[in-house]
Short mmCIF file of C-alpha atoms in Angstrom, two decimals:
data_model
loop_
_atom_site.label_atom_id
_atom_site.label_comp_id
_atom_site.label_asym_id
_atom_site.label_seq_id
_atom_site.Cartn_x
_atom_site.Cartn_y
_atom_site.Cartn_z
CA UNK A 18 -22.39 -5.27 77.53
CA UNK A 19 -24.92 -2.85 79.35
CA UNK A 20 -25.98 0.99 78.72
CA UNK A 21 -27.38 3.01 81.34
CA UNK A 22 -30.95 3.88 80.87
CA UNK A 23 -32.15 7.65 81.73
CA UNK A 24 -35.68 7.52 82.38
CA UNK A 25 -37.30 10.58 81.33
CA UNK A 26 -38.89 12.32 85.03
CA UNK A 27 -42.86 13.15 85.00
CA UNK A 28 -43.65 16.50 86.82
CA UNK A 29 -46.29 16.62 89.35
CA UNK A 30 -47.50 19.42 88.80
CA UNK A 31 -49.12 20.51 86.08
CA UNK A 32 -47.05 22.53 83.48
CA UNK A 33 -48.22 24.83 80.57
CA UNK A 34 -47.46 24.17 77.30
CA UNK A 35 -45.51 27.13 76.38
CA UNK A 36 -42.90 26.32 79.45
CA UNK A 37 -43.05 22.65 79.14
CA UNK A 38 -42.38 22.67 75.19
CA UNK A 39 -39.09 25.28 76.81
CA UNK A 40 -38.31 22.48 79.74
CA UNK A 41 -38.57 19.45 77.47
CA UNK A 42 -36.47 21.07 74.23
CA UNK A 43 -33.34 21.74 77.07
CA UNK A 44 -33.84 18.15 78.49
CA UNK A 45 -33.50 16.49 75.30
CA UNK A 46 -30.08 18.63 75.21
CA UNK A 47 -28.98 17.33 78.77
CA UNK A 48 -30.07 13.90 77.90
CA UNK A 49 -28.43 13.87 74.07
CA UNK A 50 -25.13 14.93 76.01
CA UNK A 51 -25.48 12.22 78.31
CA UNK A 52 -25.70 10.32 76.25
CA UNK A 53 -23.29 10.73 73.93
CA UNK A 54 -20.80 10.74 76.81
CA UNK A 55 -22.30 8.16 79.04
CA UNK A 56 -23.34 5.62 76.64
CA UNK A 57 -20.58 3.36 77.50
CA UNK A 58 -19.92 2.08 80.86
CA UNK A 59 -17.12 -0.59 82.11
CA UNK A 60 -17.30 -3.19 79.64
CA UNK A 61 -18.42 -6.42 80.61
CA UNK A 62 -15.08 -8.25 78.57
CA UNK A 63 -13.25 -9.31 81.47
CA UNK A 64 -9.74 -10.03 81.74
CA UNK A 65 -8.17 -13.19 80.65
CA UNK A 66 -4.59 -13.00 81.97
CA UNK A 67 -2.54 -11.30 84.23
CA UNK A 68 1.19 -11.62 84.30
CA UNK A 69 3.03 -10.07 87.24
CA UNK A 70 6.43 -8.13 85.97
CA UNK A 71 9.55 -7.63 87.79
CA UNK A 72 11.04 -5.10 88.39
CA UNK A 73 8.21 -3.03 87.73
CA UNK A 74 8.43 -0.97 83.98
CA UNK A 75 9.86 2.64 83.55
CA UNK A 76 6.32 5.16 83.40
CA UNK A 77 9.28 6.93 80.80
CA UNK A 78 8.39 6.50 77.05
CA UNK A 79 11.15 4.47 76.44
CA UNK A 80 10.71 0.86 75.63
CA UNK A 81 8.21 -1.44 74.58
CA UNK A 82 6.93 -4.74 73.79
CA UNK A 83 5.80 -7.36 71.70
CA UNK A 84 4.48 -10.61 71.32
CA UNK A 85 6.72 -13.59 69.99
CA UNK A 86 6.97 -17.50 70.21
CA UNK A 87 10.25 -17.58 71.42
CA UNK A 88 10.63 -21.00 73.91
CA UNK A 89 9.26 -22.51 70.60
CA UNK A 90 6.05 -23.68 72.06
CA UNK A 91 3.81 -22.61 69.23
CA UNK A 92 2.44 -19.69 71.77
CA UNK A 93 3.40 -16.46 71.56
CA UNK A 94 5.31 -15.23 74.50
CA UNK A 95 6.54 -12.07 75.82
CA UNK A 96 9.30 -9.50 75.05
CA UNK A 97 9.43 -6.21 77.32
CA UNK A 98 12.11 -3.49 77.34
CA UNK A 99 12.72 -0.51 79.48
CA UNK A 100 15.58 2.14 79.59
CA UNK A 101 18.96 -0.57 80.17
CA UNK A 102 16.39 -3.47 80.47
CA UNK A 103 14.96 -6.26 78.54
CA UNK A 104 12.94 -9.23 79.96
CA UNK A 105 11.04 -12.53 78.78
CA UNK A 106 8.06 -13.95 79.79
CA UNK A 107 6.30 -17.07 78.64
CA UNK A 108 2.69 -16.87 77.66
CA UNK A 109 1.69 -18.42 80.79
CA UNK A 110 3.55 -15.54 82.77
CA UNK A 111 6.73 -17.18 83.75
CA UNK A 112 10.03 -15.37 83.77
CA UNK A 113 12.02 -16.86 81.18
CA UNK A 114 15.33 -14.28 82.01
CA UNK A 115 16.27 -10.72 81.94
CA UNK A 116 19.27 -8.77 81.48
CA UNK A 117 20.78 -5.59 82.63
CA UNK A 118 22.02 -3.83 79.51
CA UNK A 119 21.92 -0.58 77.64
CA UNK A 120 19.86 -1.74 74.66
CA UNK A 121 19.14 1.22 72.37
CA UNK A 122 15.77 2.86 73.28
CA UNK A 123 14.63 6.39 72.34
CA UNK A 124 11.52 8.88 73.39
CA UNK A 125 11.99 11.40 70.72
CA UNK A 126 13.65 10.25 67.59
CA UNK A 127 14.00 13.61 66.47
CA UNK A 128 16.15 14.95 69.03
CA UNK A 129 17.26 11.21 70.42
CA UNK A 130 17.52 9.05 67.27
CA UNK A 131 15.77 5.64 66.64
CA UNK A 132 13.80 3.44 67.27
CA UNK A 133 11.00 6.08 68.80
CA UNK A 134 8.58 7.00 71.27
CA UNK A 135 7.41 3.44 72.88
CA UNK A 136 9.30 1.45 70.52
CA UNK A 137 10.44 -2.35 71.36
CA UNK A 138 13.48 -2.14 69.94
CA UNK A 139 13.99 -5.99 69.62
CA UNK A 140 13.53 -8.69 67.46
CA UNK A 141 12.53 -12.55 67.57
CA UNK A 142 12.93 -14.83 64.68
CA UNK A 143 15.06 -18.48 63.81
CA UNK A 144 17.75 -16.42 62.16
CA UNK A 145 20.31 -19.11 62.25
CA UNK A 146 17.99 -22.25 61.12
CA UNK A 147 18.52 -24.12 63.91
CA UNK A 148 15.02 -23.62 64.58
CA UNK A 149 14.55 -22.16 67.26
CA UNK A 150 14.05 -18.64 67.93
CA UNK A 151 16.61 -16.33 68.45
CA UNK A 152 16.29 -12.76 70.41
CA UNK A 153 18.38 -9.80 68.66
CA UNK A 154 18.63 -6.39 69.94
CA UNK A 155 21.45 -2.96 69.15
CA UNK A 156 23.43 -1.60 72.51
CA UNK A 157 24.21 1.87 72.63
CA UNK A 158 27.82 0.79 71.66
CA UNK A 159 27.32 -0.70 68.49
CA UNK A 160 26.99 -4.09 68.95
CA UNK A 161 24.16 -6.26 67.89
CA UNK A 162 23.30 -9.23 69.76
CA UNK A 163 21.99 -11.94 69.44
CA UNK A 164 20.80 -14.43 72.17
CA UNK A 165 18.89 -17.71 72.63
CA UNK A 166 15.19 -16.68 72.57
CA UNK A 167 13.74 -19.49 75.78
CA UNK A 168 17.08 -18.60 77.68
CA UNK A 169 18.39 -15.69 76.96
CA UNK A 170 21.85 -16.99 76.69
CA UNK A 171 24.47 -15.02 74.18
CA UNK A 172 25.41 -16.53 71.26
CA UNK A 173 26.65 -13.40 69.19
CA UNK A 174 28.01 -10.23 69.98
CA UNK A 175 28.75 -7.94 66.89
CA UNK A 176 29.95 -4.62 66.77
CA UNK A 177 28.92 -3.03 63.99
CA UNK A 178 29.97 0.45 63.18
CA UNK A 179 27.60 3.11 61.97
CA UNK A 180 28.41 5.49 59.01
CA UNK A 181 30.03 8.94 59.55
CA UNK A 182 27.88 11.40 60.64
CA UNK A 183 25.84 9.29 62.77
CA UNK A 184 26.26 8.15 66.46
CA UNK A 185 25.63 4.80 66.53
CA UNK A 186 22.92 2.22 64.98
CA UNK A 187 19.75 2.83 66.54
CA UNK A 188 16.59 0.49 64.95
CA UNK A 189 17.22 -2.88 64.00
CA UNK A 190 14.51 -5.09 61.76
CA UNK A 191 15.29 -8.76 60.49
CA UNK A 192 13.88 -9.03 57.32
CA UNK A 193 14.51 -11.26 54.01
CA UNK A 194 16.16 -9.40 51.06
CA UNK A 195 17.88 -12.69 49.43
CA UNK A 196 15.01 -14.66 49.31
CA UNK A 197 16.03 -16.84 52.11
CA UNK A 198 13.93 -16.52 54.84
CA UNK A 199 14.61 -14.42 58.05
CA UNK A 200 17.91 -14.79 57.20
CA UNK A 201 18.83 -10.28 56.68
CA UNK A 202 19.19 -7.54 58.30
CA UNK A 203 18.53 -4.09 58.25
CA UNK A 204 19.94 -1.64 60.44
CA UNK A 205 19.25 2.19 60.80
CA UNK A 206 20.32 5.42 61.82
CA UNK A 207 19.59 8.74 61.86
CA UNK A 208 22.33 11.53 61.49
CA UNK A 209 23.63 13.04 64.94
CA UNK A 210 23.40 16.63 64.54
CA UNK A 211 20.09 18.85 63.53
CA UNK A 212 16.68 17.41 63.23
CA UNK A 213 17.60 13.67 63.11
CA UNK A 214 15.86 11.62 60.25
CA UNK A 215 16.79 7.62 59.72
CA UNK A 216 18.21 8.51 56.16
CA UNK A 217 21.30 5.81 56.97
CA UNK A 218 20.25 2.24 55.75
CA UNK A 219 22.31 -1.00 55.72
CA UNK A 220 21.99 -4.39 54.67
CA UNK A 221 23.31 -7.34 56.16
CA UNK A 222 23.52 -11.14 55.42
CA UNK A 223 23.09 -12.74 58.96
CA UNK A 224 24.82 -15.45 57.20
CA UNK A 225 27.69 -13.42 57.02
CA UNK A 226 27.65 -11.69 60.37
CA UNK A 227 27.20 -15.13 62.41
CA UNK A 228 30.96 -15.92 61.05
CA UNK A 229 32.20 -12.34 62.01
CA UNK A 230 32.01 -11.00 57.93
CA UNK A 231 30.77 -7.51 58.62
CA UNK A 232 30.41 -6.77 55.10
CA UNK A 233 26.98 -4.71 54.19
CA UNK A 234 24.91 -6.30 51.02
CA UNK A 235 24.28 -2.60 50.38
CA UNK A 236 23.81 0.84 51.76
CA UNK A 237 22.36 4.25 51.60
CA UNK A 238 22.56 7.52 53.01
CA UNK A 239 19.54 8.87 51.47
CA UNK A 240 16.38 7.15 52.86
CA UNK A 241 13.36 9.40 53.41
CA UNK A 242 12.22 8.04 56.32
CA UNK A 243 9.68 8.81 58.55
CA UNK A 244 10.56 11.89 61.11
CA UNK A 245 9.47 9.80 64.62
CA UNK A 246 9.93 5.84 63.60
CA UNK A 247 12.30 3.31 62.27
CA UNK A 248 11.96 1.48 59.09
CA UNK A 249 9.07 -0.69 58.15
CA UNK A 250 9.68 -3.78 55.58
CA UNK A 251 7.08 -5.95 53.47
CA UNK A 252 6.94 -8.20 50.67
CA UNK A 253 4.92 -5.65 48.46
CA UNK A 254 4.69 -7.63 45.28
CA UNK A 255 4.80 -11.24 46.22
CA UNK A 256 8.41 -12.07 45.12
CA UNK A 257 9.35 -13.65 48.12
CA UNK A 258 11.27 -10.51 48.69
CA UNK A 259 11.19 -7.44 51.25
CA UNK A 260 11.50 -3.85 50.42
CA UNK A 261 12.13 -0.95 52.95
CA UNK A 262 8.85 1.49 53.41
CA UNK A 263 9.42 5.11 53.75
CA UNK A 264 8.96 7.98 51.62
CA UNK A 265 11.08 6.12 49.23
CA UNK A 266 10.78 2.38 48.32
CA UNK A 267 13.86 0.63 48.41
CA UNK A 268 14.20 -2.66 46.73
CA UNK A 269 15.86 -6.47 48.35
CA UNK A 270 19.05 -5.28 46.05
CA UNK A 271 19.51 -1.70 47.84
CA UNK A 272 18.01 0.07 44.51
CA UNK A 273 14.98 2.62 44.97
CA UNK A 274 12.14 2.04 43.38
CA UNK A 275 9.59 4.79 44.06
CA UNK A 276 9.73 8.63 46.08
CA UNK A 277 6.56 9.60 46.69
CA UNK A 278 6.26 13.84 45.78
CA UNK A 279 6.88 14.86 50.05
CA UNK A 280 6.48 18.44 51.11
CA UNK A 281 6.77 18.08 54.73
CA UNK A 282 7.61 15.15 56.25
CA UNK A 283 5.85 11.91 57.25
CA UNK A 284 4.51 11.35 60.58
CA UNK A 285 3.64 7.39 60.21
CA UNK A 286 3.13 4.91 57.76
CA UNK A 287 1.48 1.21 57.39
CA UNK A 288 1.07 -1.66 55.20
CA UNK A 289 -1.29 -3.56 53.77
CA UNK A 290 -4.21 -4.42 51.15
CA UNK A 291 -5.52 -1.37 50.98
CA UNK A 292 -6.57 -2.16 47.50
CA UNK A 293 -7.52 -5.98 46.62
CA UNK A 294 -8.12 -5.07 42.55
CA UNK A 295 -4.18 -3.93 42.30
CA UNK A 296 -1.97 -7.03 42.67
CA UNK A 297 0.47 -6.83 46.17
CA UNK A 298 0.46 -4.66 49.48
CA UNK A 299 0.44 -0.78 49.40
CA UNK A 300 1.90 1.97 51.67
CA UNK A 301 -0.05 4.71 53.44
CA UNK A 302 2.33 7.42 54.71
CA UNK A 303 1.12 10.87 56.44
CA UNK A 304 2.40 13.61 55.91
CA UNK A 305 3.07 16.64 58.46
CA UNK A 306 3.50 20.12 57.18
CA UNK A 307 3.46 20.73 53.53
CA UNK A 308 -0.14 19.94 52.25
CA UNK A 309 -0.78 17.61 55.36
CA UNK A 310 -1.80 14.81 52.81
CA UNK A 311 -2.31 10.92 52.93
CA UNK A 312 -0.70 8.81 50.25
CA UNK A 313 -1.12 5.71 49.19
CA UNK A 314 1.43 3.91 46.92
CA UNK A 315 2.99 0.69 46.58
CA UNK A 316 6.61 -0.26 45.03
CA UNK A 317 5.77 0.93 41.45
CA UNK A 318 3.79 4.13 41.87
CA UNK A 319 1.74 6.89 43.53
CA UNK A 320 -2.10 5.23 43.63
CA UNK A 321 -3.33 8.48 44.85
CA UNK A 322 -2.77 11.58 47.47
CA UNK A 323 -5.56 13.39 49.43
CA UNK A 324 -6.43 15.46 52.13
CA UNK A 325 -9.16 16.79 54.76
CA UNK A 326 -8.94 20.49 54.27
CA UNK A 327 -5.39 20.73 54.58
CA UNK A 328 -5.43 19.83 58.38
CA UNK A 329 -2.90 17.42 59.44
CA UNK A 330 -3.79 13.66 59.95
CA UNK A 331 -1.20 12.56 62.09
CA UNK A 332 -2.19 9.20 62.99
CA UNK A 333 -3.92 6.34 61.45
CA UNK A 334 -5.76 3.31 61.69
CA UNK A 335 -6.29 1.26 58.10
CA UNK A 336 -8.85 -1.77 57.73
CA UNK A 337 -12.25 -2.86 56.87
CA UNK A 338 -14.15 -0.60 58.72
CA UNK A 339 -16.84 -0.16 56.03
CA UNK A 340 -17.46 -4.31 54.54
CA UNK A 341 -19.88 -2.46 52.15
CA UNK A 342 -17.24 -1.04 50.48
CA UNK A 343 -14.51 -2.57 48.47
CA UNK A 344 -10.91 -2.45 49.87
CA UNK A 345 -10.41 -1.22 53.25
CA UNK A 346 -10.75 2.53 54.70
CA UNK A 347 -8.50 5.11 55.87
CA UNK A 348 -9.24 6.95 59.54
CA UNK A 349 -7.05 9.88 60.27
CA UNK A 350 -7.10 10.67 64.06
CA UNK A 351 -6.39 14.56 63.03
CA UNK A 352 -4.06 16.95 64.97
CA UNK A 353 -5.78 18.64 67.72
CA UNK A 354 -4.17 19.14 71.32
CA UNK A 355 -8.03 18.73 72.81
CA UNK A 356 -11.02 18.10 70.98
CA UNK A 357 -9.71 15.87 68.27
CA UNK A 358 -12.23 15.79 64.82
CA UNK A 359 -11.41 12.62 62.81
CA UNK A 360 -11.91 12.38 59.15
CA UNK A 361 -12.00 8.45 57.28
CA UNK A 362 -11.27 7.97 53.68
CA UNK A 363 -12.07 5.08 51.01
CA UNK A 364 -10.01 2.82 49.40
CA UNK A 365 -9.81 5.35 46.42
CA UNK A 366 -8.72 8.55 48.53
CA UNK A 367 -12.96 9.68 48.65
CA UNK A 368 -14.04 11.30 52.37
CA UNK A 369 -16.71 9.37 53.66
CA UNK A 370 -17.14 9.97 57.11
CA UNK A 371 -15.72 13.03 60.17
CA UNK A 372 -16.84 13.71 63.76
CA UNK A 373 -15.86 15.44 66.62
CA UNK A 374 -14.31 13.17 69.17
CA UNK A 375 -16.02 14.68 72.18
CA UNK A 376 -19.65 14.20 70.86
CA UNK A 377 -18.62 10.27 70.82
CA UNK A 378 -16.51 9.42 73.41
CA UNK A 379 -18.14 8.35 76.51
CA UNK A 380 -17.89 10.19 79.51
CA UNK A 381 -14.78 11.38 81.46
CA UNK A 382 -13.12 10.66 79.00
CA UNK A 383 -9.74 12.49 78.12
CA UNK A 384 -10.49 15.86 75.88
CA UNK A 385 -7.14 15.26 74.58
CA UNK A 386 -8.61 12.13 72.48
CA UNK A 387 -6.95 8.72 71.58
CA UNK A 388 -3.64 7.89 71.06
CA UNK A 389 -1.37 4.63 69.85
CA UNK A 390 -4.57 3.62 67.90
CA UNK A 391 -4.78 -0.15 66.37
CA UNK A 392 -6.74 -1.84 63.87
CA UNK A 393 -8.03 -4.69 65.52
CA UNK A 394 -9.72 -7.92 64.43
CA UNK A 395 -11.63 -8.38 68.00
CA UNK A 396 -15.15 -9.68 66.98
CA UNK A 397 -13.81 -12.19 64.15
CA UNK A 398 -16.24 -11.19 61.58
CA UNK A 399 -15.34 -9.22 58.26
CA UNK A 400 -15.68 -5.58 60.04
CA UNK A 401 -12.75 -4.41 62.13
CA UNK A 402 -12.63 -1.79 64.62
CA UNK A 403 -10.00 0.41 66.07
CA UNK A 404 -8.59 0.21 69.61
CA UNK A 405 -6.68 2.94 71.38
CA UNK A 406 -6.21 4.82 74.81
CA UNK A 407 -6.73 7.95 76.42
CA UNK A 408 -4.36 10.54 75.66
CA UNK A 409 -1.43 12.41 77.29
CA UNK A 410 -2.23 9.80 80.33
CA UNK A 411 -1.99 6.57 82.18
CA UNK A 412 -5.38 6.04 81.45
CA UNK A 413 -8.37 4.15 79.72
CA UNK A 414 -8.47 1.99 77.05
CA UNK A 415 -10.99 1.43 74.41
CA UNK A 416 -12.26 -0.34 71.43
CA UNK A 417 -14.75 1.52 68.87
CA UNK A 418 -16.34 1.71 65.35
CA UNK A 419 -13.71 4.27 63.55
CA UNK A 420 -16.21 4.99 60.87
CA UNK A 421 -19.28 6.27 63.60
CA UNK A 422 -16.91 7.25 66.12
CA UNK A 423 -19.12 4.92 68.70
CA UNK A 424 -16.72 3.23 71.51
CA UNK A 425 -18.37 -0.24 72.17
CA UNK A 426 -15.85 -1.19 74.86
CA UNK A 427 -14.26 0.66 77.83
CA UNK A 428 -11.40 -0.67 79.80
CA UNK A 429 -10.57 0.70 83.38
CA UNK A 430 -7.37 1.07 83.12
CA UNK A 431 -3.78 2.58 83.57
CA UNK A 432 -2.42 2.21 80.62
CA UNK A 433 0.98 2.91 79.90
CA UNK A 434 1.30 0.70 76.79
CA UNK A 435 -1.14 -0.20 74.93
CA UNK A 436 -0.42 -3.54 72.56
CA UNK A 437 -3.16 -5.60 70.36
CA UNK A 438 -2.23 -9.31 68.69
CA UNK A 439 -3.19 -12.40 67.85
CA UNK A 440 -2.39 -14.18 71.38
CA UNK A 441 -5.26 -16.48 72.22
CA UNK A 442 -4.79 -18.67 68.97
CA UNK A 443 -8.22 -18.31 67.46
CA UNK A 444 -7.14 -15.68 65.35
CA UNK A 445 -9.19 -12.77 66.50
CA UNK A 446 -6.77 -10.37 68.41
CA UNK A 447 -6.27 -9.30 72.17
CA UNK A 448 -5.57 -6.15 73.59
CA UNK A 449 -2.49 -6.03 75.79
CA UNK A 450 -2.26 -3.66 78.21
CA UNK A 451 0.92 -2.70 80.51
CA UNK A 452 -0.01 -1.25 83.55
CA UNK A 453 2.74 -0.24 86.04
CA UNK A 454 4.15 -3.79 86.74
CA UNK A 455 1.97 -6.06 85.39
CA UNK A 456 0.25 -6.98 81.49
CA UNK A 457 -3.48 -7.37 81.56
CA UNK A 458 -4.51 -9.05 78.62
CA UNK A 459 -8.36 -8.96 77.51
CA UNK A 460 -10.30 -11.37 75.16
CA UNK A 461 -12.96 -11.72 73.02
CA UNK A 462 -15.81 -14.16 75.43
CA UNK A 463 -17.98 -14.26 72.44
CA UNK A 464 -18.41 -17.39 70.15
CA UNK A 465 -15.93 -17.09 66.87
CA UNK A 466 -17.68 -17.06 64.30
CA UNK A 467 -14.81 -18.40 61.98
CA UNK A 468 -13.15 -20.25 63.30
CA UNK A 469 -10.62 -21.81 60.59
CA UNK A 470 -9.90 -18.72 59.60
CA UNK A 471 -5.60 -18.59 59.15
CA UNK A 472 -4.01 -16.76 61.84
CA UNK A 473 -2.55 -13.41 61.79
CA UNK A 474 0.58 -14.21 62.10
CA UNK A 475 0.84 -16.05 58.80
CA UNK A 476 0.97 -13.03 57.04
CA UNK A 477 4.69 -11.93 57.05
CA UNK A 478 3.62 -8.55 56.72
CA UNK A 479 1.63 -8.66 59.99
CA UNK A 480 4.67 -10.38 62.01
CA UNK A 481 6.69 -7.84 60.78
CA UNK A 482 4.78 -4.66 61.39
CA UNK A 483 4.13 -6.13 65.07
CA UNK A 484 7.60 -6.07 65.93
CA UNK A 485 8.23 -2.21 64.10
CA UNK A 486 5.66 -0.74 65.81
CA UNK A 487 6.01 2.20 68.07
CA UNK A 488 3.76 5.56 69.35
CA UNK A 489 3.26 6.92 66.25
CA UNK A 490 2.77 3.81 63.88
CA UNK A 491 1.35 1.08 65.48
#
């Protein structure tokens, strides 16, 4: 990794003090600017894999991806949908199949229904115990299906119809509510007229829907769900158990738990430890409108609410960005169509840190900011950064320090996804970055320094939220 160096010039001719004391105060200016903006250059991380895509991706914010073991190879593979499009890939870059169908994508949930704007809208998980991984996905026509994940063969086709007042099923999210493994279903949909919300939720047995009994293990019509994504699940308390994360908590059995006191409405959420000294996961949910605030709360209560002068937070990144403080920290990207001024909060709701964007991001970079920012475990040790890409573009991407601000890596790019996972196997995660028709996938060259620590993906709760993801909660 390399800085440029600005040598300071020495004037030939002699100066007096007066007007040098003038010249030297505005150079420091010029040179503080420069470097702020210039600091980083190309970063020397080059690229570890390129896989070739055909046909080339929609530039459209419809569709995703994700990564998934799904020729049961114990490497995680490749799952990539477009508008009437979804394709596999092997981790090596192999075409594994494609189809041609109308799978249910979205760009504005609000106005188009789920899943959202760059969701995958797809699953991959054994959800028959056969195991081997299975591929599910909704079609604009109600049916779920469900195909072999190395071949893409179908095995089940199930129409499913949606509740009155809605048009059709629209986000889809295996999960375990019986205790059984990835052996459920949740489905969701948002109503068809007005501002469209997710507030439809149903349960399924996948049991029961492999032999044709499409029979719901509950529903509700009165989720608050987030305004721009589908449904997020987690085992909050350790029961071996998922509940449904929204505004409201809603238990394995259908029954909700906790409603957290929402003005507005809520713009993304995550989970995770936030808090190591209160037993299980928590929830942080932000909120747009209303008090703009930032809550954290798990299935049992409301830990605490906050906010940064009332100005809306938008979008999130949550780790251990600060390992000299217990728990993990809070960044809020902050709502600002240019010039974007982040604010970072404590595990106990405290500020502790704000900038202005354009004093740390290097230079041409977009004014507009970052956007689909991850949490990302790239160096391997206890601190973990943030990675994102320019805004409002097919541009740059970048990884930096969310607490400073500082951006330690700069990618060249074109980025019209931006992705980050556990892919390489040592743990530490990889940014994944689609670029017209191909994924360029970058690596940490550095030394791990711990190396036996589990992988990612053995948390449920990380396999989960990497295949829920979308623009606004990554």
């Amino acid at each position: 990794m390399w800085k440029k160096q600005f040598p300071i010039p020495h004037s030939q001719f002699p100066i007096p003090h007066s007007t040098f004391s003038i010249l030297h105060f505005s150079y420091l200016l010029v040179l503080s600017s420069i470097l702020n903006w210039g600091c980083v250059g190309q970063s020397q991380v080059k690229r570890t894999n390129t896989i070739v895509l055909k046909p080339a991706p929609s530039d459209r914010r419809l569709g995703g991806l994700i990564a998934a073991d799904i020729n049961n190879d114990t490497h995680q593979d490749w799952l990539i949908t477009k508008p009437d499009y979804i394709a596999a890939y092997s981790h090596t870059g192999e075409e594994l199949w494609s189809k041609q169908i109308n799978i249910q994508l979205s760009e504005k949930s609000e106005n188009q229904g789920l899943p959202g704007n760059q969701a995958p809208g797809v699953q991959a998980a054994d959800v028959d115990g056969d195991q081997q991984t299975e591929v599910l996905f909704l079609t604009k026509d109600n049916t779920l299906h469900i195909v072999q994940g190395d071949s893409g063969e179908n095995k089940h086709s199930i129409i499913i119809e949606s509740p009155p007042g809605t048009e059709r099923w629209e986000h889809l999210v295996v999960t375990n509510f019986r205790g059984q493994g990835d052996r459920d279903l949740l489905l969701q949909a948002t109503n068809a007229e007005g501002y469209r919300k997710g507030r439809y939720l149903a349960a399924y047995s996948l049991d029961d829907l492999l032999k044709e009994k499409v029979k719901p293990l509950w529903t509700r019509d009165d989720f608050l769900a987030n305004a721009h994504n589908g449904a997020r699940v987690a085992d909050l308390d350790g029961d071996g158990k998922e509940e449904v994360l929204g505004g409201t908590i809603i238990g394995p059995d259908g029954e909700m738990l906790f409603k957290i006191p929402l003005k507005g409405h809520i713009d993304s959420l995550f989970v995770t430890d936030v808090r190591p000294d209160i037993p299980g996961l928590e929830v942080v949910a932000l909120e747009e409108s209303g008090d703009n605030r930032i809550f954290l709360y798990n299935r049992d209560r409301l830990i605490w609410e906050t906010h940064y002068k009332h100005q809306e937070p938008q979008n999130a990144a949550v780790g251990d960005f600060d390992p000299n403080l217990p728990g993990l920290e809070i960044w809020c990207r902050s709502r600002y169509r240019e010039h974007q001024k982040p604010f970072v909060f404590d595990a106990k709701g405290q500020l502790i840190a704000n900038y202005e964007m354009d004093k740390v991001a290097p230079f041409g970079w977009t004014a507009s900011g970052v956007e689909v920012i991850f949490t990302i475990d790239w160096t391997g040790e206890t601190k973990q950064l943030a990675a994102a890409k320019e805004r409002h573009k097919s541009g740059d991407v970048a990884i930096f320090d969310p607490l400073s601000g500082q951006f330690l890596h700069r990618f060249r790019e074109k980025a019209d996804r931006l992705y980050v996972a556990d892919v390489s196997g040592d743990w530490r995660e990889e940014l994944i970055v689609l670029n017209g028709n191909q994924l360029h996938i970058y690596s940490n060259p550095e030394p791990n320094p711990d190396p036996n620590h589990p992988r990612l993906w053995e948390q449920n709760h990380y396999r989960r939220s990497k295949m829920t993801w979308n623009y606004y909660s990554p």
